Amino acid sequence: MRVSGAHNTTMKAVVQRVTQASVTVGEEQISSIGRGLCVLLGISVEDTQKDADYIVRKILNLRMFEDENGRAWSKSVMDREFEVLCVSQFTLQCILKGNKPDFHSAMPAELAQPFYNHILETMRSAYKPELIKDGLFGASMQVHIQNDGPVTIELSSPTAPSDPKQLAKQEKQQQRKEKTRSKGPSESGREKTAYRSRQDPNASSGADGDVSSEREP
Amino acid sequence: MRVSGAHNTTMKAVVQRVTQASVTVGEEQISSIGRGLCVLLGISVEDTQKDADYIVRKILNLRMFEDENGRAWSKSVMDREFEVLCVSQFTLQCILKGNKPDFHSAMPAELAQPFYNHILETMRSAYKPELIKDGLFGASMQVHIQNDGPVTIELSSPTAPSDPKQLAKQEKQQQRKEKTRSKGPSESGREKTAYRSRQDPNASSGADGDVSSEREP
């Protein structure tokens, strides 16, 4: 159970939509993907499998891509069968002490490494293993990210509600929702949405007030 | 004044330490930097100049770089005279409706664009104008980010305390602190810190429990 009032203690991810991305260690390229998502993942000291499940589900199901007709925010990385490059990034668990980053809320490496590997396995089982690529945990890397749009979204695993019964209920509701969607989502709700932009329809540096107003079915 | 209880309504930035970064629109490269920071900036509907001042101050003063002796988290982008590439990124103002991103908390483009330009001017005045580069607001861009480490930090402007007097006090304290630092920071507090890593000292995919423990002087 989380400490009430504690902050910065959820699992965090920076998810960047990419045209391509790769990781090099020294001169060697150890990993690369084409279109898809580059995910920087920060695990906190208090994270559990529940946090991991939430983050993995969101990464794989978030509608970060346009559909075949160019309609934005319609399709997930799985829908489009794109790739995921995931890199561990403890610096996301940062608390500022003035201008000095403090990383005590990050899970220590000896615990984070097996947990991180397990998260990758979870992601691979939920999708296609060959489409999930990895960095090299603990190594000094250059991560080459061609951010497409750009589109970048921050994820945080939800902080636990104080009532464990309510937590279990929320979890079940969410799972039921996901199941329904993957069996064959109704498009009716989504068809009502019109994505409009005053500028380039793919531009995402300036927001249009009318994007993505409808709720999940 | 912010609506109490509202979430996702602070200015947000994803700050990535880079070896190099650039922006292309179509075939044309419109901007590029060498070592420094690539900043993706998301402005919310409720943001004011106070939020901008905080974010700019943090971007320029955060100790994201090592010093001459390789000691990590010692120097800011200004200390090292590195560059900043800033790109507007409304998608950081994202609320998830299930798996659908909703961007209603992003400041609409017609207001965000002049505000964003003003933020860039603030950053240029606080540092060296020629070292602050920009994307192209509202355009569909490819942002090429060579994330060094990787090192990525999320920033959010603080939510306002309910008491305006307290807010003014905090602001003054912070400004006094920054002024003292820029005149000639005492190194004594920092010298006490030893950056240790079980693996590569530059690696940031796995956290060491001992990093960055000391507080600001």
Short mmCIF file of C-alpha atoms in Angstrom, two decimals:
data_model
loop_
_atom_site.label_atom_id
_atom_site.label_comp_id
_atom_site.label_asym_id
_atom_site.label_seq_id
_atom_site.Cartn_x
_atom_site.Cartn_y
_atom_site.Cartn_z
CA MET A 1 0.00 0.00 0.00
CA ARG A 2 1.28 3.46 -0.86
CA VAL A 3 2.14 6.01 1.74
CA SER A 4 -0.63 8.58 1.71
CA GLY A 5 0.54 12.00 0.61
CA ALA A 6 3.72 10.66 -0.95
CA HIS A 7 4.41 12.09 -4.39
CA ASN A 8 6.47 10.99 -7.33
CA THR A 9 5.93 7.38 -6.38
CA THR A 10 4.06 5.99 -9.33
CA MET A 11 5.49 4.26 -12.36
CA LYS A 12 6.15 6.82 -15.08
CA ALA A 13 6.56 6.62 -18.79
CA VAL A 14 7.32 9.15 -21.49
CA VAL A 15 5.77 7.80 -24.68
CA GLN A 16 6.95 9.34 -27.94
CA ARG A 17 5.39 8.51 -31.28
CA VAL A 18 8.25 7.81 -33.67
CA THR A 19 8.99 7.38 -37.35
CA GLN A 20 12.05 5.47 -36.25
CA ALA A 21 14.12 5.01 -33.12
CA SER A 22 17.29 3.19 -32.16
CA VAL A 23 19.76 2.64 -29.35
CA THR A 24 23.52 2.72 -29.65
CA VAL A 25 26.06 1.76 -26.99
CA GLY A 26 29.46 3.08 -27.96
CA GLU A 27 29.69 2.56 -31.71
CA GLU A 28 27.31 -0.38 -31.75
CA GLN A 29 23.63 -0.12 -32.62
CA ILE A 30 21.96 -2.64 -30.34
CA SER A 31 18.32 -2.04 -31.21
CA SER A 32 16.11 -0.26 -33.71
CA ILE A 33 12.48 0.12 -34.72
CA GLY A 34 10.56 1.74 -37.54
CA ARG A 35 7.17 3.41 -36.93
CA GLY A 36 5.82 2.99 -33.45
CA LEU A 37 6.47 4.18 -29.92
CA CYS A 38 9.65 4.95 -28.04
CA VAL A 39 8.97 4.46 -24.35
CA LEU A 40 11.19 5.76 -21.56
CA LEU A 41 10.18 3.92 -18.39
CA GLY A 42 10.83 5.07 -14.83
CA ILE A 43 10.12 2.63 -12.01
CA SER A 44 9.58 3.97 -8.49
CA VAL A 45 10.49 2.28 -5.20
CA GLU A 46 6.83 1.61 -4.48
CA ASP A 47 5.77 0.13 -7.80
CA THR A 48 4.19 -3.29 -8.03
CA GLN A 49 2.96 -5.56 -10.81
CA LYS A 50 -0.33 -3.59 -10.77
CA ASP A 51 1.50 -0.43 -11.82
CA ALA A 52 3.32 -2.38 -14.52
CA ASP A 53 0.08 -3.90 -15.82
CA TYR A 54 -1.51 -0.46 -16.06
CA ILE A 55 1.43 1.12 -17.87
CA VAL A 56 1.80 -1.80 -20.31
CA ARG A 57 -1.93 -1.75 -21.07
CA LYS A 58 -1.85 1.99 -21.74
CA ILE A 59 1.26 1.85 -23.94
CA LEU A 60 -0.24 -0.88 -26.09
CA ASN A 61 -3.81 0.49 -26.24
CA LEU A 62 -3.36 4.26 -26.31
CA ARG A 63 -4.69 5.71 -29.55
CA MET A 64 -1.57 7.55 -30.64
CA PHE A 65 -1.94 6.95 -34.39
CA GLU A 66 -4.23 7.95 -37.20
CA ASP A 67 -6.36 5.40 -39.03
CA GLU A 68 -6.20 4.54 -42.74
CA ASN A 69 -8.23 7.66 -43.57
CA GLY A 70 -5.85 9.94 -41.71
CA ARG A 71 -8.18 10.44 -38.76
CA ALA A 72 -5.93 11.26 -35.79
CA TRP A 73 -6.02 9.60 -32.36
CA SER A 74 -7.84 6.55 -33.70
CA LYS A 75 -5.48 3.61 -33.57
CA SER A 76 -3.11 2.07 -31.06
CA VAL A 77 0.38 0.73 -31.76
CA MET A 78 -1.18 -2.76 -31.70
CA ASP A 79 -3.99 -1.77 -34.08
CA ARG A 80 -1.38 -0.60 -36.59
CA GLU A 81 1.03 -3.46 -35.82
CA PHE A 82 3.81 -0.97 -35.20
CA GLU A 83 6.85 -1.49 -32.98
CA VAL A 84 7.78 -0.47 -29.44
CA LEU A 85 11.27 0.46 -28.26
CA CYS A 86 11.37 0.46 -24.47
CA VAL A 87 14.28 1.91 -22.49
CA SER A 88 14.64 2.02 -18.73
CA GLN A 89 14.95 5.61 -17.50
CA PHE A 90 15.26 6.07 -13.74
CA THR A 91 15.68 9.85 -14.10
CA LEU A 92 11.91 10.12 -14.59
CA GLN A 93 11.70 9.40 -10.86
CA CYS A 94 13.09 12.81 -10.11
CA ILE A 95 12.36 15.14 -7.23
CA LEU A 96 13.94 18.56 -7.52
CA LYS A 97 15.92 19.83 -4.55
CA GLY A 98 16.22 23.34 -5.88
CA ASN A 99 17.98 22.77 -9.17
CA LYS A 100 19.53 19.44 -8.21
CA PRO A 101 17.75 16.28 -9.33
CA ASP A 102 17.22 13.74 -6.55
CA PHE A 103 16.49 10.15 -7.52
CA HIS A 104 15.77 8.47 -4.21
CA SER A 105 12.24 7.62 -5.30
CA ALA A 106 13.63 5.49 -8.16
CA MET A 107 13.73 1.77 -7.53
CA PRO A 108 17.37 0.74 -6.92
CA ALA A 109 18.98 -0.92 -9.94
CA GLU A 110 19.34 -4.40 -8.40
CA LEU A 111 15.56 -4.53 -7.88
CA ALA A 112 14.59 -2.50 -10.92
CA GLN A 113 16.44 -4.66 -13.42
CA PRO A 114 14.53 -7.94 -12.88
CA PHE A 115 11.27 -5.98 -12.53
CA TYR A 116 11.97 -4.09 -15.75
CA ASN A 117 12.72 -7.36 -17.57
CA HIS A 118 9.46 -8.75 -16.28
CA ILE A 119 7.60 -5.69 -17.55
CA LEU A 120 9.08 -6.25 -20.99
CA GLU A 121 7.93 -9.86 -20.87
CA THR A 122 4.44 -8.72 -19.89
CA MET A 123 4.42 -6.40 -22.89
CA ARG A 124 5.68 -9.11 -25.22
CA SER A 125 3.02 -11.58 -24.05
CA ALA A 126 0.28 -9.00 -24.53
CA TYR A 127 1.43 -8.17 -28.08
CA LYS A 128 3.89 -9.72 -30.54
CA PRO A 129 7.25 -10.43 -28.89
CA GLU A 130 9.21 -9.64 -32.05
CA LEU A 131 7.77 -6.11 -32.18
CA ILE A 132 8.98 -5.13 -28.68
CA LYS A 133 12.60 -3.95 -28.64
CA ASP A 134 14.80 -3.03 -25.70
CA GLY A 135 17.77 -0.93 -24.67
CA LEU A 136 20.59 -2.24 -22.49
CA PHE A 137 19.72 -1.84 -18.82
CA GLY A 138 22.34 0.10 -16.90
CA ALA A 139 24.46 0.95 -19.93
CA SER A 140 25.30 4.44 -21.10
CA MET A 141 23.23 4.72 -24.27
CA GLN A 142 22.44 7.11 -27.04
CA VAL A 143 18.74 6.82 -27.76
CA HIS A 144 17.93 8.18 -31.22
CA ILE A 145 14.31 9.24 -31.29
CA GLN A 146 12.65 10.58 -34.41
CA ASN A 147 9.60 12.03 -32.71
CA ASP A 148 6.81 12.13 -35.28
CA GLY A 149 4.55 15.20 -35.03
CA PRO A 150 5.95 15.57 -32.42
CA VAL A 151 3.58 13.54 -30.26
CA THR A 152 4.64 12.89 -26.68
CA ILE A 153 2.47 11.69 -23.80
CA GLU A 154 3.37 11.27 -20.14
CA LEU A 155 1.91 8.29 -18.30
CA SER A 156 1.72 7.71 -14.55
CA SER A 157 0.26 4.64 -12.94
CA PRO A 158 -2.74 5.62 -10.82
CA THR A 159 -2.17 6.16 -7.11
CA ALA A 160 -4.08 3.56 -5.13
CA PRO A 161 -7.40 4.61 -3.62
CA SER A 162 -7.51 4.22 0.15
CA ASP A 163 -10.20 1.54 -0.02
CA PRO A 164 -8.81 -1.77 -1.37
CA LYS A 165 -12.31 -2.94 -2.39
CA GLN A 166 -12.72 0.11 -4.58
CA LEU A 167 -9.32 -0.56 -6.13
CA ALA A 168 -10.31 -4.13 -7.02
CA LYS A 169 -13.57 -2.85 -8.51
CA GLN A 170 -11.81 -0.25 -10.66
CA GLU A 171 -9.36 -2.84 -11.89
CA LYS A 172 -12.15 -5.22 -12.90
CA GLN A 173 -14.08 -2.50 -14.68
CA GLN A 174 -11.01 -1.52 -16.63
CA GLN A 175 -10.25 -5.11 -17.61
CA ARG A 176 -13.82 -5.67 -18.77
CA LYS A 177 -13.57 -2.54 -20.89
CA GLU A 178 -10.32 -3.66 -22.53
CA LYS A 179 -11.74 -7.12 -23.23
CA THR A 180 -14.79 -5.67 -24.95
CA ARG A 181 -12.61 -3.42 -27.05
CA SER A 182 -10.27 -6.14 -28.23
CA LYS A 183 -13.13 -8.44 -29.23
CA GLY A 184 -14.47 -5.86 -31.65
CA PRO A 185 -14.91 -2.28 -30.56
CA SER A 186 -17.97 -0.39 -31.64
CA GLU A 187 -16.88 2.43 -33.90
CA SER A 188 -20.15 4.29 -33.53
CA GLY A 189 -18.99 6.54 -30.72
CA ARG A 190 -15.76 7.37 -32.44
CA GLU A 191 -17.32 8.16 -35.79
CA LYS A 192 -19.00 11.16 -34.22
CA THR A 193 -15.66 12.80 -33.53
CA ALA A 194 -14.26 15.08 -36.14
CA TYR A 195 -10.60 15.92 -35.81
CA ARG A 196 -10.11 19.45 -36.94
CA SER A 197 -7.07 21.59 -37.04
CA ARG A 198 -6.58 25.16 -38.17
CA GLN A 199 -3.19 24.24 -39.48
CA ASP A 200 -1.69 20.96 -40.59
CA PRO A 201 -4.00 18.12 -39.52
CA ASN A 202 -0.94 16.18 -38.32
CA ALA A 203 0.50 19.10 -36.39
CA SER A 204 0.64 18.70 -32.65
CA SER A 205 2.66 21.65 -31.49
CA GLY A 206 -0.49 23.77 -31.30
CA ALA A 207 -3.71 22.44 -29.85
CA ASP A 208 -7.11 22.71 -31.39
CA GLY A 209 -9.84 23.12 -28.83
CA ASP A 210 -12.06 20.58 -30.54
CA VAL A 211 -9.91 17.47 -30.57
CA SER A 212 -10.89 14.27 -28.85
CA SER A 213 -13.89 15.29 -26.89
CA GLU A 214 -15.80 12.05 -26.70
CA ARG A 215 -15.61 9.58 -23.85
CA GLU A 216 -14.91 5.91 -24.08
CA PRO A 217 -17.97 3.78 -24.98
CA MET B 1 -6.43 31.54 -9.56
CA ARG B 2 -6.51 27.85 -10.28
CA VAL B 3 -9.62 25.80 -9.76
CA SER B 4 -9.03 23.78 -6.64
CA GLY B 5 -8.87 20.06 -7.29
CA ALA B 6 -8.29 20.49 -11.01
CA HIS B 7 -5.55 18.27 -12.37
CA ASN B 8 -3.38 18.36 -15.47
CA THR B 9 -3.51 22.13 -15.45
CA THR B 10 0.08 23.11 -14.93
CA MET B 11 2.64 23.90 -17.57
CA LYS B 12 4.55 20.75 -18.48
CA ALA B 13 7.90 20.08 -20.05
CA VAL B 14 9.74 16.94 -21.05
CA VAL B 15 13.43 17.80 -20.89
CA GLN B 16 15.82 15.43 -22.67
CA ARG B 17 19.58 15.75 -22.43
CA VAL B 18 20.92 15.49 -25.97
CA THR B 19 24.13 15.00 -27.88
CA GLN B 20 22.34 16.62 -30.79
CA ALA B 21 18.80 17.41 -31.85
CA SER B 22 17.10 18.91 -34.87
CA VAL B 23 13.73 19.65 -36.40
CA THR B 24 12.69 18.96 -39.96
CA VAL B 25 9.50 20.07 -41.69
CA GLY B 26 9.03 18.08 -44.87
CA GLU B 27 12.50 17.76 -46.36
CA GLU B 28 13.80 20.92 -44.80
CA GLN B 29 15.83 21.07 -41.59
CA ILE B 30 14.67 24.22 -39.87
CA SER B 31 16.65 24.00 -36.64
CA SER B 32 19.45 22.08 -34.99
CA ILE B 33 21.58 22.04 -31.86
CA GLY B 34 24.61 20.16 -30.60
CA ARG B 35 24.96 19.19 -26.92
CA GLY B 36 22.26 20.55 -24.70
CA LEU B 37 18.59 20.06 -23.93
CA CYS B 38 15.65 19.23 -26.14
CA VAL B 39 12.54 20.61 -24.46
CA LEU B 40 8.99 19.62 -25.39
CA LEU B 41 6.68 22.22 -23.87
CA GLY B 42 2.98 21.77 -23.11
CA ILE B 43 0.97 24.84 -22.10
CA SER B 44 -2.31 24.39 -20.23
CA VAL B 45 -5.42 26.58 -20.42
CA GLU B 46 -4.71 27.95 -16.95
CA ASP B 47 -1.05 28.81 -17.31
CA THR B 48 0.22 32.30 -16.65
CA GLN B 49 3.56 34.08 -16.85
CA LYS B 50 4.35 32.68 -13.37
CA ASP B 51 4.23 29.13 -14.72
CA ALA B 52 6.40 30.17 -17.65
CA ASP B 53 8.96 31.84 -15.38
CA TYR B 54 9.20 28.71 -13.24
CA ILE B 55 9.64 26.35 -16.19
CA VAL B 56 12.20 28.60 -17.92
CA ARG B 57 14.18 28.95 -14.68
CA LYS B 58 14.21 25.19 -14.17
CA ILE B 59 15.19 24.38 -17.75
CA LEU B 60 18.12 26.78 -17.61
CA ASN B 61 19.28 25.95 -14.07
CA LEU B 62 18.63 22.23 -13.70
CA ARG B 63 21.85 20.33 -13.16
CA MET B 64 21.52 17.86 -15.99
CA PHE B 65 25.21 17.70 -16.94
CA GLU B 66 28.45 16.48 -15.48
CA ASP B 67 31.27 18.85 -14.61
CA GLU B 68 34.76 18.85 -16.10
CA ASN B 69 35.76 15.97 -13.81
CA GLY B 70 32.85 13.82 -14.95
CA ARG B 71 30.86 14.33 -11.76
CA ALA B 72 27.22 13.83 -12.77
CA TRP B 73 24.32 16.20 -11.97
CA SER B 74 26.67 19.13 -11.35
CA LYS B 75 26.16 21.63 -14.11
CA SER B 76 23.27 23.30 -15.87
CA VAL B 77 22.91 23.90 -19.59
CA MET B 78 23.92 27.52 -18.88
CA ASP B 79 26.95 26.49 -16.80
CA ARG B 80 28.20 24.43 -19.74
CA GLU B 81 27.10 26.98 -22.36
CA PHE B 82 25.18 24.30 -24.22
CA GLU B 83 22.16 24.82 -26.45
CA VAL B 84 18.40 24.45 -25.99
CA LEU B 85 15.97 23.28 -28.65
CA CYS B 86 12.42 24.08 -27.57
CA VAL B 87 9.38 22.66 -29.35
CA SER B 88 5.73 23.32 -28.50
CA GLN B 89 3.96 20.06 -27.64
CA PHE B 90 0.31 20.37 -26.66
CA THR B 91 -0.09 16.59 -26.36
CA LEU B 92 1.62 16.80 -22.96
CA GLN B 93 -1.67 18.32 -21.76
CA CYS B 94 -3.35 14.98 -22.09
CA ILE B 95 -6.13 13.46 -20.02
CA LEU B 96 -6.92 9.86 -20.85
CA LYS B 97 -10.54 8.97 -21.50
CA GLY B 98 -9.95 5.25 -21.44
CA ASN B 99 -7.41 4.83 -24.22
CA LYS B 100 -8.33 8.01 -26.06
CA PRO B 101 -6.22 11.09 -25.42
CA ASP B 102 -8.20 14.22 -24.61
CA PHE B 103 -6.52 17.60 -25.01
CA HIS B 104 -9.09 20.02 -23.67
CA SER B 105 -6.73 21.14 -20.92
CA ALA B 106 -4.23 22.37 -23.55
CA MET B 107 -4.29 26.08 -24.24
CA PRO B 108 -5.95 26.66 -27.64
CA ALA B 109 -3.46 27.37 -30.43
CA GLU B 110 -4.49 30.99 -31.04
CA LEU B 111 -3.64 31.82 -27.42
CA ALA B 112 -0.80 29.34 -27.01
CA GLN B 113 1.22 30.61 -29.97
CA PRO B 114 1.85 34.19 -28.72
CA PHE B 115 2.37 32.86 -25.18
CA TYR B 116 4.82 30.25 -26.42
CA ASN B 117 6.75 32.89 -28.38
CA HIS B 118 6.88 35.02 -25.26
CA ILE B 119 8.25 32.06 -23.26
CA LEU B 120 11.02 31.65 -25.82
CA GLU B 121 11.84 35.34 -25.50
CA THR B 122 11.96 34.98 -21.72
CA MET B 123 14.40 32.09 -22.13
CA ARG B 124 16.54 34.01 -24.61
CA SER B 125 16.74 37.06 -22.31
CA ALA B 126 17.73 34.87 -19.37
CA TYR B 127 20.49 33.13 -21.33
CA LYS B 128 22.16 33.74 -24.69
CA PRO B 129 19.59 34.28 -27.46
CA GLU B 130 21.71 32.53 -30.11
CA LEU B 131 21.80 29.32 -28.04
CA ILE B 132 17.99 28.94 -27.86
CA LYS B 133 16.52 27.27 -30.94
CA ASP B 134 12.91 26.67 -31.87
CA GLY B 135 10.62 24.41 -33.86
CA LEU B 136 7.83 25.73 -36.09
CA PHE B 137 4.65 26.25 -34.06
CA GLY B 138 1.69 24.40 -35.48
CA ALA B 139 3.64 22.60 -38.21
CA SER B 140 3.91 18.86 -38.60
CA MET B 141 7.51 18.22 -37.61
CA GLN B 142 9.98 15.44 -37.23
CA VAL B 143 11.97 16.11 -34.07
CA HIS B 144 15.24 14.19 -34.11
CA ILE B 145 16.40 13.70 -30.55
CA GLN B 146 19.66 11.99 -29.68
CA ASN B 147 18.93 11.41 -26.02
CA ASP B 148 22.26 11.20 -24.21
CA GLY B 149 22.32 8.61 -21.39
CA PRO B 150 19.35 8.62 -21.79
CA VAL B 151 18.48 11.40 -19.35
CA THR B 152 14.90 12.63 -19.36
CA ILE B 153 13.17 14.73 -16.73
CA GLU B 154 9.54 15.80 -16.51
CA LEU B 155 8.78 19.28 -15.23
CA SER B 156 5.46 20.67 -14.02
CA SER B 157 4.92 24.19 -12.82
CA PRO B 158 3.82 24.15 -9.17
CA THR B 159 0.11 24.38 -8.47
CA ALA B 160 -0.69 27.58 -6.65
CA PRO B 161 -1.16 27.42 -2.88
CA SER B 162 -4.56 28.65 -1.71
CA ASP B 163 -3.06 31.62 0.10
CA PRO B 164 -1.80 34.29 -2.36
CA LYS B 165 0.52 35.75 0.31
CA GLN B 166 2.24 32.41 0.70
CA LEU B 167 2.62 32.20 -3.06
CA ALA B 168 4.30 35.59 -3.22
CA LYS B 169 6.62 34.56 -0.37
CA GLN B 170 7.62 31.32 -2.08
CA GLU B 171 8.30 33.16 -5.30
CA LYS B 172 10.54 35.70 -3.54
CA GLN B 173 12.45 33.00 -1.71
CA GLN B 174 13.08 31.16 -4.95
CA GLN B 175 14.25 34.30 -6.72
CA ARG B 176 16.63 35.14 -3.88
CA LYS B 177 18.05 31.62 -4.08
CA GLU B 178 18.61 31.85 -7.85
CA LYS B 179 20.26 35.25 -7.51
CA THR B 180 22.67 33.97 -4.88
CA ARG B 181 23.54 31.00 -7.04
CA SER B 182 24.20 32.99 -10.18
CA LYS B 183 26.48 35.45 -8.34
CA GLY B 184 28.80 32.65 -7.33
CA PRO B 185 27.46 29.46 -5.90
CA SER B 186 29.21 27.87 -2.97
CA GLU B 187 30.59 24.55 -4.06
CA SER B 188 31.04 23.31 -0.51
CA GLY B 189 27.70 21.60 -0.24
CA ARG B 190 28.08 19.90 -3.57
CA GLU B 191 31.60 18.65 -2.92
CA LYS B 192 30.23 16.39 -0.25
CA THR B 193 28.24 14.40 -2.77
CA ALA B 194 29.82 11.41 -4.37
CA TYR B 195 28.16 10.12 -7.49
CA ARG B 196 28.53 6.39 -7.53
CA SER B 197 27.24 3.81 -9.90
CA ARG B 198 27.56 0.07 -9.92
CA GLN B 199 27.75 0.15 -13.67
CA ASP B 200 28.75 2.85 -16.08
CA PRO B 201 28.96 6.19 -14.24
CA ASN B 202 27.09 7.82 -17.11
CA ALA B 203 24.36 5.21 -17.23
CA SER B 204 20.92 6.38 -16.31
CA SER B 205 18.71 3.46 -17.17
CA GLY B 206 19.28 1.92 -13.76
CA ALA B 207 19.26 3.99 -10.59
CA ASP B 208 21.85 3.93 -7.90
CA GLY B 209 20.36 4.48 -4.50
CA ASP B 210 23.08 6.90 -3.49
CA VAL B 211 22.81 9.59 -6.10
CA SER B 212 22.03 13.19 -5.35
CA SER B 213 21.13 13.10 -1.74
CA GLU B 214 22.09 16.56 -0.63
CA ARG B 215 19.73 19.48 -0.45
CA GLU B 216 20.20 22.92 -1.90
CA PRO B 217 22.34 25.26 0.21
#
